[in-house]
PDB file of C-alpha atoms in Angstrom:
ATOM      1  CA  LYS A  27      69.635  18.295 -18.795  1.00 57.00           C
ATOM      2  CA  LYS A  28      67.204  17.872 -16.002  1.00 54.00           C
ATOM      3  CA  THR A  29      64.335  18.593 -18.336  1.00 58.00           C
ATOM      4  CA  MET A  30      65.560  16.055 -20.834  1.00 54.00           C
ATOM      5  CA  LYS A  31      65.967  13.389 -18.083  1.00 56.00           C
ATOM      6  CA  ALA A  32      62.649  14.155 -16.739  1.00 55.00           C
ATOM      7  CA  SER A  33      61.033  14.102 -20.223  1.00 56.00           C
ATOM      8  CA  ALA A  34      62.708  10.759 -20.857  1.00 55.00           C
ATOM      9  CA  ALA A  35      61.405   9.357 -17.618  1.00 54.00           C
ATOM     10  CA  VAL A  36      57.883  10.458 -18.448  1.00 52.00           C
ATOM     11  CA  ILE A  37      57.933   9.040 -21.891  1.00 59.00           C
ATOM     12  CA  THR A  38      59.291   5.682 -20.530  1.00 56.00           C
ATOM     13  CA  LEU A  39      56.657   5.563 -17.861  1.00 54.00           C
ATOM     14  CA  PHE A  40      53.960   6.395 -20.486  1.00 53.00           C
ATOM     15  CA  PHE A  41      55.155   3.509 -22.677  1.00 53.00           C
ATOM     16  CA  LEU A  42      55.306   1.041 -19.833  1.00 53.00           C
ATOM     17  CA  THR A  43      51.906   1.802 -18.612  1.00 52.00           C
ATOM     18  CA  THR A  44      50.307   1.628 -21.905  1.00 50.00           C
ATOM     19  CA  PHE A  45      52.167  -1.639 -22.666  1.00 48.00           C
ATOM     20  CA  TYR A  46      51.003  -3.261 -19.344  1.00 47.00           C
ATOM     21  CA  SER A  47      47.426  -1.755 -19.566  1.00 46.00           C
ATOM     22  CA  CYS A  48      46.914  -3.248 -23.098  1.00 47.00           C
ATOM     23  CA  ARG A  49      48.468  -6.563 -22.241  1.00 47.00           C
ATOM     24  CA  PRO A  50      45.581  -9.144 -21.886  1.00 53.00           C
ATOM     25  CA  ASN A  51      44.901 -10.506 -18.432  1.00 66.00           C
ATOM     26  CA  GLU A  52      46.175 -14.124 -17.975  1.00 72.00           C
ATOM     27  CA  ALA A  53      43.008 -14.960 -16.053  1.00 70.00           C
ATOM     28  CA  ASP A  54      40.858 -14.076 -19.158  1.00 89.00           C
ATOM     29  CA  ALA A  55      42.561 -16.629 -21.299  1.00 93.00           C
ATOM     30  CA  PRO A  56      40.905 -19.720 -20.149  1.00 95.00           C
ATOM     31  CA  VAL A  57      37.719 -17.929 -20.059  1.00 95.00           C
ATOM     32  CA  LYS A  58      38.122 -16.993 -23.696  1.00 95.00           C
ATOM     33  CA  ALA A  59      39.062 -20.525 -24.708  1.00 94.00           C
ATOM     34  CA  ALA A  60      36.089 -22.041 -22.667  1.00 93.00           C
ATOM     35  CA  ARG A  61      33.560 -19.466 -24.565  1.00 93.00           C
ATOM     36  CA  GLU A  62      35.031 -20.405 -27.948  1.00 94.00           C
ATOM     37  CA  PHE A  63      34.740 -24.015 -27.222  1.00 91.00           C
ATOM     38  CA  TYR A  64      30.990 -23.412 -26.197  1.00 88.00           C
ATOM     39  CA  ASN A  65      30.192 -21.178 -28.974  1.00 89.00           C
ATOM     40  CA  ALA A  66      31.491 -23.795 -31.521  1.00 89.00           C
ATOM     41  CA  LEU A  67      29.376 -26.588 -29.690  1.00 84.00           C
ATOM     42  CA  SER A  68      26.312 -24.483 -29.716  1.00 84.00           C
ATOM     43  CA  VAL A  69      26.272 -24.533 -33.614  1.00 84.00           C
ATOM     44  CA  MET A  70      27.441 -28.056 -33.713  1.00 82.00           C
ATOM     45  CA  ASP A  71      30.745 -27.070 -35.205  1.00 87.00           C
ATOM     46  CA  PHE A  72      32.657 -29.903 -33.836  1.00 87.00           C
ATOM     47  CA  LYS A  73      35.861 -29.410 -35.888  1.00 90.00           C
ATOM     48  CA  LYS A  74      36.207 -25.737 -34.537  1.00 93.00           C
ATOM     49  CA  ALA A  75      35.279 -26.989 -31.070  1.00 90.00           C
ATOM     50  CA  SER A  76      38.214 -29.520 -31.249  1.00 91.00           C
ATOM     51  CA  THR A  77      40.691 -26.759 -31.899  1.00 94.00           C
ATOM     52  CA  PHE A  78      39.905 -25.493 -28.188  1.00 94.00           C
ATOM     53  CA  THR A  79      40.203 -28.994 -26.704  1.00 93.00           C
ATOM     54  CA  THR A  80      43.339 -30.665 -25.253  1.00 93.00           C
ATOM     55  CA  LYS A  81      44.831 -33.416 -27.489  1.00 91.00           C
ATOM     56  CA  ASP A  82      43.415 -36.185 -25.387  1.00 88.00           C
ATOM     57  CA  SER A  83      39.904 -34.546 -25.815  1.00 87.00           C
ATOM     58  CA  LYS A  84      39.890 -34.546 -29.697  1.00 88.00           C
ATOM     59  CA  THR A  85      38.768 -38.129 -30.026  1.00 86.00           C
ATOM     60  CA  ILE A  86      35.924 -37.468 -27.533  1.00 82.00           C
ATOM     61  CA  ILE A  87      34.810 -34.584 -29.710  1.00 83.00           C
ATOM     62  CA  GLU A  88      34.966 -36.695 -32.817  1.00 83.00           C
ATOM     63  CA  LEU A  89      32.873 -39.376 -31.105  1.00 78.00           C
ATOM     64  CA  LEU A  90      30.381 -36.625 -29.958  1.00 75.00           C
ATOM     65  CA  GLU A  91      30.158 -35.624 -33.650  1.00 79.00           C
ATOM     66  CA  SER A  92      29.387 -39.084 -34.801  1.00 79.00           C
ATOM     67  CA  LEU A  93      26.690 -39.501 -32.135  1.00 72.00           C
ATOM     68  CA  SER A  94      25.120 -36.269 -32.915  1.00 69.00           C
ATOM     69  CA  GLY A  95      24.509 -37.601 -36.481  1.00 66.00           C
ATOM     70  CA  MET A  96      23.211 -40.897 -35.424  1.00 56.00           C
ATOM     71  CA  GLY A  97      19.491 -41.758 -35.252  1.00 50.00           C
ATOM     72  CA  GLY A  98      18.157 -44.557 -32.975  1.00 43.00           C
ATOM     73  CA  GLN A  99      19.601 -45.395 -29.585  1.00 44.00           C
ATOM     74  CA  VAL A 100      21.817 -42.450 -28.964  1.00 49.00           C
ATOM     75  CA  GLU A 101      20.755 -39.100 -30.350  1.00 56.00           C
ATOM     76  CA  LEU A 102      21.903 -35.636 -29.103  1.00 61.00           C
ATOM     77  CA  PRO A 103      19.140 -33.251 -29.898  1.00 65.00           C
ATOM     78  CA  LYS A 104      20.100 -29.860 -31.299  1.00 70.00           C
ATOM     79  CA  GLU A 105      18.378 -28.088 -28.350  1.00 72.00           C
ATOM     80  CA  THR A 106      21.132 -29.417 -26.263  1.00 70.00           C
ATOM     81  CA  PHE A 107      23.674 -27.605 -28.187  1.00 72.00           C
ATOM     82  CA  GLU A 108      21.639 -24.535 -28.733  1.00 74.00           C
ATOM     83  CA  LYS A 109      21.415 -24.194 -24.806  1.00 76.00           C
ATOM     84  CA  MET A 110      25.111 -23.649 -24.792  1.00 76.00           C
ATOM     85  CA  LYS A 111      24.619 -20.167 -26.530  1.00 81.00           C
ATOM     86  CA  LYS A 112      23.240 -18.916 -23.102  1.00 82.00           C
ATOM     87  CA  VAL A 113      26.305 -20.148 -21.031  1.00 85.00           C
ATOM     88  CA  GLU A 114      27.425 -17.472 -18.491  1.00 90.00           C
ATOM     89  CA  PHE A 115      31.310 -17.648 -17.678  1.00 92.00           C
ATOM     90  CA  GLY A 116      32.649 -16.966 -14.383  1.00 93.00           C
ATOM     91  CA  LYS A 117      36.099 -15.929 -13.491  1.00 94.00           C
ATOM     92  CA  ALA A 118      38.792 -18.674 -14.120  1.00 93.00           C
ATOM     93  CA  VAL A 119      40.546 -20.136 -11.045  1.00 93.00           C
ATOM     94  CA  ILE A 120      44.351 -20.984 -12.386  1.00 93.00           C
ATOM     95  CA  ASN A 121      46.421 -23.420 -10.608  1.00 93.00           C
ATOM     96  CA  LYS A 122      49.664 -23.723 -12.655  1.00 92.00           C
ATOM     97  CA  ASN A 123      48.841 -25.433 -15.942  1.00 93.00           C
ATOM     98  CA  GLU A 124      45.082 -26.102 -15.105  1.00 93.00           C
ATOM     99  CA  ALA A 125      42.095 -23.838 -14.758  1.00 94.00           C
ATOM    100  CA  SER A 126      38.630 -24.082 -13.726  1.00 92.00           C
ATOM    101  CA  VAL A 127      36.012 -21.828 -15.206  1.00 93.00           C
ATOM    102  CA  PRO A 128      32.616 -21.630 -13.551  1.00 92.00           C
ATOM    103  CA  ILE A 129      29.698 -21.717 -16.139  1.00 88.00           C
ATOM    104  CA  LYS A 130      25.911 -21.364 -15.635  1.00 86.00           C
ATOM    105  CA  ILE A 131      22.934 -21.733 -17.756  1.00 76.00           C
ATOM    106  CA  GLY A 132      19.708 -20.673 -15.790  1.00 72.00           C
ATOM    107  CA  ASP A 133      19.454 -22.617 -12.461  1.00 79.00           C
ATOM    108  CA  GLU A 134      22.192 -25.126 -13.472  1.00 80.00           C
ATOM    109  CA  SER A 135      25.764 -24.424 -12.748  1.00 83.00           C
ATOM    110  CA  GLY A 136      29.070 -26.415 -13.111  1.00 84.00           C
ATOM    111  CA  SER A 137      32.698 -25.790 -14.183  1.00 87.00           C
ATOM    112  CA  VAL A 138      34.889 -26.310 -17.273  1.00 88.00           C
ATOM    113  CA  LEU A 139      38.314 -27.809 -16.721  1.00 91.00           C
ATOM    114  CA  LEU A 140      41.127 -26.368 -19.028  1.00 92.00           C
ATOM    115  CA  LYS A 141      44.636 -27.538 -19.394  1.00 94.00           C
ATOM    116  CA  LYS A 142      47.475 -25.492 -20.694  1.00 94.00           C
ATOM    117  CA  GLU A 143      48.997 -27.149 -23.744  1.00 95.00           C
ATOM    118  CA  GLU A 144      51.847 -25.635 -25.932  1.00 93.00           C
ATOM    119  CA  GLY A 145      51.178 -22.251 -24.104  1.00 92.00           C
ATOM    120  CA  GLU A 146      47.456 -22.168 -24.879  1.00 94.00           C
ATOM    121  CA  TRP A 147      44.471 -23.073 -22.671  1.00 96.00           C
ATOM    122  CA  LYS A 148      42.485 -25.950 -23.977  1.00 95.00           C
ATOM    123  CA  VAL A 149      39.203 -27.547 -22.714  1.00 93.00           C
ATOM    124  CA  ALA A 150      39.583 -30.914 -21.190  1.00 92.00           C
ATOM    125  CA  PHE A 151      36.611 -32.574 -22.406  1.00 80.00           C
ATOM    126  CA  ASP A 152      36.723 -36.260 -21.254  1.00 74.00           C
ATOM    127  CA  LYS A 153      34.862 -39.586 -21.322  1.00 71.00           C
ATOM    128  CA  GLU A 154      32.916 -38.720 -18.311  1.00 73.00           C
ATOM    129  CA  SER A 155      31.791 -35.414 -19.541  1.00 68.00           C
ATOM    130  CA  LEU A 156      30.576 -37.011 -22.862  1.00 62.00           C
ATOM    131  CA  GLN A 157      28.759 -39.787 -20.856  1.00 64.00           C
ATOM    132  CA  GLU A 158      27.036 -37.335 -18.783  1.00 62.00           C
ATOM    133  CA  LEU A 159      25.844 -35.316 -21.616  1.00 58.00           C
ATOM    134  CA  ILE A 160      24.583 -38.496 -23.421  1.00 55.00           C
ATOM    135  CA  GLU A 161      22.685 -39.650 -20.135  1.00 57.00           C
ATOM    136  CA  GLU A 162      21.215 -36.317 -19.580  1.00 51.00           C
ATOM    137  CA  THR A 163      19.947 -35.770 -23.103  1.00 49.00           C
ATOM    138  CA  ASN A 164      18.495 -39.289 -23.409  1.00 51.00           C
ATOM    139  CA  SER A 165      16.787 -39.079 -20.005  1.00 49.00           C
ATOM    140  CA  GLU A 166      15.346 -35.613 -20.069  1.00 47.00           C
ATOM    141  CA  PRO A 167      16.157 -33.732 -23.461  1.00 43.00           C
ATOM    142  CA  GLU A 168      14.315 -30.552 -22.532  1.00 46.00           C
ATOM    143  CA  ASN A 169      16.290 -30.248 -19.287  1.00 46.00           C
ATOM    144  CA  ALA A 170      19.723 -31.494 -20.568  1.00 44.00           C
ATOM    145  CA  SER A 171      22.723 -29.809 -19.066  1.00 47.00           C
ATOM    146  CA  PRO A 172      25.651 -28.936 -21.189  1.00 47.00           C
ATOM    147  CA  PHE A 173      28.009 -28.718 -18.249  1.00 47.00           C
ATOM    148  CA  SER A 174      30.936 -31.014 -17.529  1.00 45.00           C
ATOM    149  CA  ARG A 175      31.132 -31.606 -13.662  1.00 40.00           C
TER     150      ARG A 175
END
């Protein structure tokens, strides 16, 4: 009987250890969402990018999509989006239903704000982020930053 109890305990411990070691780290989820968002933007796939944004951010992404297709006064060069392919992501700092993920491209750094919606982390891309992107790309397209600050 002792051997059977010991075997059951070892098997239970093995399954618990395996279960918890294979479970994704909660701190990785915001980084993954931010990475997917930037990957989609880097190829100007605005529909896919909007799947990684908060409900409030979807209209901003739609506006960004329309601005990227306009000529004339406001034009967002493809180079701006291509820079997003080189984003380096730091470790997320989570505070309840909000997270901040440090990001860096070359010498420039900033952070991405994410919010938890319906159990999933979503990028909170707001009007200020869009305005900053437009101003930077129109003033210095070759040095434009894809960061929200």
